Amino acid sequence: MTASHQASRRQARAGLFFTLPFMVVFTVMLLIPLIYAAYVSLYQSTLVGGVHFSGLANYVQAFTDPLFLSGLARMALFLVIQVPIMLGLALFIALALDSGRVKGAKAVRLLTFMPYAVPGVVATLMWGYLYGDDFGPIAQVTRAIGLGSPHLLSNGNMLGSIMNVVTWEFVGYNMVIMYAALRAIPTELYEAAAIDGAGAIRTALSIKVPNIRSAIMLTVIFSIIGTFQLFNEPSLMRNLNPTAIDNAYTPNFYAYNLAFVNQDVNYAAAIAFALGLFIAIISYIVQLSTSRRGATR
Amino acid sequence: MTSFSRRNLLFAGAGVMSAAALSACSPTAGQAPKGGSTPSSSASTITDAERQKALNTPTNLTFWTWVPNIKDEVALFMKAYPNIKVDVQNVGQGAAHYQKMRTALKAGKGAPDVSQVEFQYVNSFTLTKDLLDLTPYGAASLQSQFVPWTWGQVAFNGGIWSVPQDSGPMGNLFRSDIMSKAGITAGATTWDEYMTQAQTVRSKTSSYISNFAPTQAGVMIALLWQAGSKPFGYDGKQSVKINLTDSVANKVATYWQNMVKQDLVSVDPDFNDAWYQGLAKGKYAGWLTAAWGPVFLQGTVAKTSGKWHAAKLPQWSASDDVTGNWGGSTNAVLTPTQYPIAAYELATWINTNLQSTLMFANTQSLFPTTKDTLSDPGFVDAKSSFFGGQQVNKLFSQISTTVDPSFPWLPFMDYAYSSYNDTVGKAISAKGDLVSGMAAWEKALTTYAKSQGFTVTQ
């Protein structure tokens, strides 16, 4: 009895020891800054007059701030259009690779994943060049065949162009998550399906997809977070057409500009927290609705 | 779904990650604005004995600047004053530099002794009382050495806040090969003539006479400056002036609205790849730019060497000879410095000693702000092969004397530039109504100024 008691205490101590490095970094780099940001967000500051405590006034302002709300709305649009396309593509490729009918599957897997390994900054610069109106290869080709320049960086097309960059970057990443889940499905299920006379497509839709639901949900949640936090792409694309991307183009970009252009760190902290809250709520709703549906089945 | 609940924490954490990232650079909340640390201009002047003592005491200074190879000028200073050691640090250019400066200043430690500050941002640092008034250190005696308008940019509201280093009086650079195809041999003397030339270039060549970048507030401001508009002002306390809708500003906005609407100038964003290519491939037959433009072009579109020509900016009336300024910077001493005398000597010495200023002008191609540099034969008489043998420095030295000496700024130009993009910039890129764009800019600035506690006059 005492021996096992001692052993469990030793185990607890070992556990503590092993998680300590993480907990230290987590506390110093995330927890303390978060608490500090929350504290800062409760104050208001002006260039003339200094700083004063304002309670939740920054948050009231945030949720009625047309710039913040327009950024959220833009990202909601982004979410509704881009995420289904990206995850649909990722699922399609994952299923195709898993079916074993693709020649050079390893190469395809690697190539699809490769854009994810390209830093977002580099990817955006590269796409910026490809999109270019006068000297970009896409516009040169369309002009050569008489279609005129597609103006991919114009104010109206910018959001679509950014969607394309993000899709290109993250299809492979999501594909890998789905593919890994597919490989973990017990082969007995396939044998049973085959005995029941299911073809490849039937197997994919009725066995594979339902079995990797939790992996797909994971990619959905990651995509929701990623979308609302969009920052790199718009902030870099801005150099190419600054008028298409205003200061509040995405909520994160808005928070950044508030802090460093408007010099209003307090309100920026409130915006960042409001955004975090919003993402947490959306993610929770999505998760809740799908798990209910799962339960009624 | 159970496998998921463990991740709740994960994504909740990720959701507020941005808040964490922000706060990492945020200053202390609840901090009272600094005050009283700046000696007033009436304070007693530093005596020679004090100066000698400071310069003979071993001192370590920190100097934040993005000017390439400025170590060479600093080395000259250290040779002249061997007891002063200067650590030159490049913490980024423009916005990145100012962010770090503000962060260090608000944190109350880590700020440099001397720092690079562009003309238009001097005010934003006097607002926060972060610049040392240089008057007690003898700065007033330097005035006669500087081109008057550059001095006007650092001496105002009863103090001398910085030392001019380089400037950017505006001129007109163009490709003589493209222009001659349109039968044009000289730069336009008036804006009316410029518009006529623009039409000719447009009809006879495949180029635009120039590009009018939608988000280059600096150029719009320089054009307003030339026209005699005074859109901004700051009294050093709580009152700012914002007026972008008076008759002069209207005249400038209407002119460019016509140019843009008639497709006589392109409206591409500048300083990106497509724009560099546009310059190299002759999409733009010219560039209305500052005195630093010639050397900049030489570095970026070297293949077009010999084809360029420099001229004065077109005028609103043929009898005028005025221009505005775009770019240029100063060296300021920051209030937290422990060695104000040595810091002051560094800031003034490298920017007034002829050997040092000529090195800036000839090696780093900073356009000078001191009179003796601008009349030095080695600088002025240099012939530029990129400009077909033209004495470009001589031209711009002359142009520099025609800048309107008084052009005040707002104490929040970072916001002003960025809101320009969302107002006037949008109007330009949509080839729309620039006059309304200017009104929208004025409104945005006024709203911001009021929200920041300023009183606003027109």
mmCIF file of C-alpha atoms in Angstrom, chain A residues 26 29-30 32-34 36-37 39-40 43 45-52 125 129 132-135 140 155 213-219 221-222 225 229 238-248 252 255-257 259-266 268-269 272-273 275-277 279-280 283-284 287 290-291, chain B residues 1 3-5 7-33 99 102-103 106 124 127-128 214-215 234 237-238 268-278 281 283-284 411-412 414-415 418-419 421-422 425-427 429-430 448 451-454:
data_model
loop_
_atom_site.group_PDB
_atom_site.id
_atom_site.type_symbol
_atom_site.label_atom_id
_atom_site.label_comp_id
_atom_site.label_asym_id
_atom_site.label_seq_id
_atom_site.Cartn_x
_atom_site.Cartn_y
_atom_site.Cartn_z
ATOM 1 C CA PHE A 26 3.220 29.040 -21.249
ATOM 2 C CA MET A 29 4.801 34.001 -22.929
ATOM 3 C CA LEU A 30 1.037 33.563 -22.928
ATOM 4 C CA ILE A 32 1.000 36.832 -18.176
ATOM 5 C CA PRO A 33 0.747 38.807 -21.432
ATOM 6 C CA LEU A 34 -2.904 37.804 -21.669
ATOM 7 C CA TYR A 36 -1.740 42.139 -18.861
ATOM 8 C CA ALA A 37 -3.602 42.751 -22.124
ATOM 9 C CA TYR A 39 -5.805 44.786 -17.740
ATOM 10 C CA VAL A 40 -4.705 47.273 -20.405
ATOM 11 C CA TYR A 43 -8.216 51.711 -19.672
ATOM 12 C CA SER A 45 -5.819 56.706 -23.394
ATOM 13 C CA THR A 46 -5.658 59.842 -25.466
ATOM 14 C CA LEU A 47 -2.626 61.646 -26.879
ATOM 15 C CA VAL A 48 -3.662 64.700 -24.907
ATOM 16 C CA GLY A 49 -4.880 63.975 -21.393
ATOM 17 C CA GLY A 50 -3.277 60.630 -20.693
ATOM 18 C CA VAL A 51 -4.783 57.417 -19.415
ATOM 19 C CA HIS A 52 -7.844 56.735 -17.280
ATOM 20 C CA LEU A 125 5.134 37.834 -52.142
ATOM 21 C CA TYR A 129 4.009 38.730 -58.391
ATOM 22 C CA GLY A 132 0.494 41.532 -60.999
ATOM 23 C CA ASP A 133 -1.528 43.536 -63.489
ATOM 24 C CA ASP A 134 1.147 44.711 -65.882
ATOM 25 C CA PHE A 135 3.950 42.204 -65.581
ATOM 26 C CA GLN A 140 0.287 38.294 -69.546
ATOM 27 C CA ASN A 155 -10.353 46.524 -54.908
ATOM 28 C CA ARG A 213 -15.630 13.069 -38.785
ATOM 29 C CA SER A 214 -13.675 14.152 -35.744
ATOM 30 C CA ALA A 215 -10.594 14.859 -37.862
ATOM 31 C CA ILE A 216 -12.676 16.874 -40.294
ATOM 32 C CA MET A 217 -14.181 18.795 -37.397
ATOM 33 C CA LEU A 218 -10.690 19.533 -36.177
ATOM 34 C CA THR A 219 -9.774 21.059 -39.527
ATOM 35 C CA ILE A 221 -12.278 24.526 -36.102
ATOM 36 C CA PHE A 222 -8.668 25.289 -37.074
ATOM 37 C CA ILE A 225 -9.678 30.293 -35.994
ATOM 38 C CA GLN A 229 -7.055 35.698 -37.342
ATOM 39 C CA ARG A 238 -1.470 45.799 -49.036
ATOM 40 C CA ASN A 239 1.788 46.952 -50.638
ATOM 41 C CA LEU A 240 0.457 45.850 -53.993
ATOM 42 C CA ASN A 241 -2.778 47.775 -53.782
ATOM 43 C CA PRO A 242 -3.034 49.732 -50.561
ATOM 44 C CA THR A 243 -6.472 51.086 -51.335
ATOM 45 C CA ALA A 244 -8.004 47.618 -51.556
ATOM 46 C CA ILE A 245 -7.013 46.793 -48.001
ATOM 47 C CA ASP A 246 -7.946 49.370 -45.422
ATOM 48 C CA ASN A 247 -6.799 49.582 -41.822
ATOM 49 C CA ALA A 248 -9.658 47.425 -40.609
ATOM 50 C CA ASN A 252 -6.409 41.307 -36.390
ATOM 51 C CA ALA A 255 -5.957 45.649 -33.783
ATOM 52 C CA TYR A 256 -2.404 45.944 -35.113
ATOM 53 C CA ASN A 257 -3.086 49.294 -36.769
ATOM 54 C CA ALA A 259 -1.845 49.842 -31.596
ATOM 55 C CA PHE A 260 0.906 50.973 -33.914
ATOM 56 C CA VAL A 261 -0.624 53.584 -36.210
ATOM 57 C CA ASN A 262 -3.323 55.146 -34.049
ATOM 58 C CA GLN A 263 -1.158 54.594 -30.947
ATOM 59 C CA ASP A 264 -4.205 53.365 -29.069
ATOM 60 C CA VAL A 265 -2.882 50.262 -27.349
ATOM 61 C CA ASN A 266 -5.765 50.092 -24.909
ATOM 62 C CA ALA A 268 -6.304 47.517 -29.582
ATOM 63 C CA ALA A 269 -6.121 45.149 -26.605
ATOM 64 C CA ALA A 272 -7.997 41.584 -29.667
ATOM 65 C CA PHE A 273 -9.905 40.225 -26.681
ATOM 66 C CA LEU A 275 -11.994 38.933 -31.336
ATOM 67 C CA GLY A 276 -10.828 36.059 -29.140
ATOM 68 C CA LEU A 277 -14.220 35.943 -27.476
ATOM 69 C CA ILE A 279 -13.839 33.112 -32.156
ATOM 70 C CA ALA A 280 -14.386 31.063 -29.010
ATOM 71 C CA SER A 283 -16.048 27.586 -32.509
ATOM 72 C CA TYR A 284 -18.186 26.436 -29.607
ATOM 73 C CA GLN A 287 -18.721 22.105 -32.258
ATOM 74 C CA THR A 290 -22.130 18.916 -34.912
ATOM 75 C CA SER A 291 -21.856 16.876 -31.740
ATOM 76 C CA MET B 1 -16.642 13.922 -30.367
ATOM 77 C CA SER B 3 -11.656 13.465 -28.453
ATOM 78 C CA PHE B 4 -12.508 17.066 -29.067
ATOM 79 C CA SER B 5 -13.291 18.395 -25.654
ATOM 80 C CA ARG B 7 -9.008 20.767 -27.470
ATOM 81 C CA ASN B 8 -11.443 23.302 -26.134
ATOM 82 C CA LEU B 9 -8.686 24.879 -24.182
ATOM 83 C CA LEU B 10 -6.429 24.845 -27.188
ATOM 84 C CA PHE B 11 -8.616 26.856 -29.468
ATOM 85 C CA ALA B 12 -9.823 29.171 -26.770
ATOM 86 C CA GLY B 13 -6.173 29.925 -26.204
ATOM 87 C CA ALA B 14 -5.466 30.349 -29.890
ATOM 88 C CA GLY B 15 -8.392 32.724 -30.154
ATOM 89 C CA VAL B 16 -6.874 35.238 -27.851
ATOM 90 C CA MET B 17 -3.351 34.694 -29.080
ATOM 91 C CA SER B 18 -3.517 37.998 -30.874
ATOM 92 C CA ALA B 19 -4.183 39.737 -27.602
ATOM 93 C CA ALA B 20 -1.045 38.183 -26.191
ATOM 94 C CA ALA B 21 1.041 39.141 -29.184
ATOM 95 C CA LEU B 22 -0.132 42.704 -28.891
ATOM 96 C CA SER B 23 0.438 43.091 -25.248
ATOM 97 C CA ALA B 24 4.000 41.922 -25.635
ATOM 98 C CA CYS B 25 4.804 45.304 -27.076
ATOM 99 C CA SER B 26 2.329 47.400 -25.190
ATOM 100 C CA PRO B 27 3.390 50.056 -22.760
ATOM 101 C CA THR B 28 2.270 50.371 -19.197
ATOM 102 C CA ALA B 29 -1.336 51.303 -18.760
ATOM 103 C CA GLY B 30 -2.181 53.951 -16.267
ATOM 104 C CA GLN B 31 1.109 55.699 -16.863
ATOM 105 C CA ALA B 32 0.824 59.421 -16.515
ATOM 106 C CA PRO B 33 2.120 61.502 -19.414
ATOM 107 C CA GLN B 99 7.355 51.823 -32.862
ATOM 108 C CA ARG B 102 7.860 54.893 -28.645
ATOM 109 C CA THR B 103 7.931 51.596 -26.823
ATOM 110 C CA LYS B 106 7.095 54.769 -22.749
ATOM 111 C CA SER B 124 4.639 63.717 -32.696
ATOM 112 C CA LEU B 127 3.840 66.118 -28.127
ATOM 113 C CA THR B 128 5.028 63.378 -25.800
ATOM 114 C CA PRO B 214 -2.916 56.524 -54.733
ATOM 115 C CA THR B 215 -1.369 56.005 -51.338
ATOM 116 C CA TYR B 234 0.021 72.351 -33.938
ATOM 117 C CA LYS B 237 -0.156 72.145 -26.490
ATOM 118 C CA GLN B 238 -3.678 70.958 -27.254
ATOM 119 C CA ASP B 268 -0.438 52.360 -59.595
ATOM 120 C CA PRO B 269 0.725 51.909 -56.003
ATOM 121 C CA ASP B 270 4.429 52.758 -55.824
ATOM 122 C CA PHE B 271 7.570 51.153 -54.428
ATOM 123 C CA ASN B 272 6.465 47.619 -55.267
ATOM 124 C CA ASP B 273 7.596 45.223 -57.990
ATOM 125 C CA ALA B 274 5.072 46.258 -60.604
ATOM 126 C CA TRP B 275 6.010 49.908 -60.137
ATOM 127 C CA TYR B 276 9.751 49.214 -60.444
ATOM 128 C CA GLN B 277 9.044 47.325 -63.633
ATOM 129 C CA GLY B 278 6.869 50.184 -64.846
ATOM 130 C CA LYS B 281 10.067 49.388 -68.974
ATOM 131 C CA LYS B 283 5.305 52.620 -68.593
ATOM 132 C CA TYR B 284 5.929 55.904 -66.832
ATOM 133 C CA PRO B 411 1.506 65.643 -34.005
ATOM 134 C CA PHE B 412 0.021 62.392 -35.368
ATOM 135 C CA ASP B 414 1.277 58.230 -38.781
ATOM 136 C CA TYR B 415 -2.482 58.280 -38.453
ATOM 137 C CA SER B 418 -2.765 55.860 -43.016
ATOM 138 C CA SER B 419 -6.174 57.566 -43.119
ATOM 139 C CA ASN B 421 -5.029 55.780 -47.943
ATOM 140 C CA ASP B 422 -8.585 55.063 -46.851
ATOM 141 C CA GLY B 425 -6.175 57.078 -51.817
ATOM 142 C CA LYS B 426 -9.441 55.245 -52.434
ATOM 143 C CA ALA B 427 -10.733 58.160 -54.495
ATOM 144 C CA SER B 429 -7.521 54.463 -57.284
ATOM 145 C CA ALA B 430 -11.243 54.517 -58.143
ATOM 146 C CA TYR B 448 -9.372 61.373 -34.595
ATOM 147 C CA SER B 451 -11.081 61.659 -29.837
ATOM 148 C CA GLN B 452 -7.470 62.151 -28.766
ATOM 149 C CA GLY B 453 -8.337 65.243 -26.742
ATOM 150 C CA PHE B 454 -7.191 67.982 -29.144
#
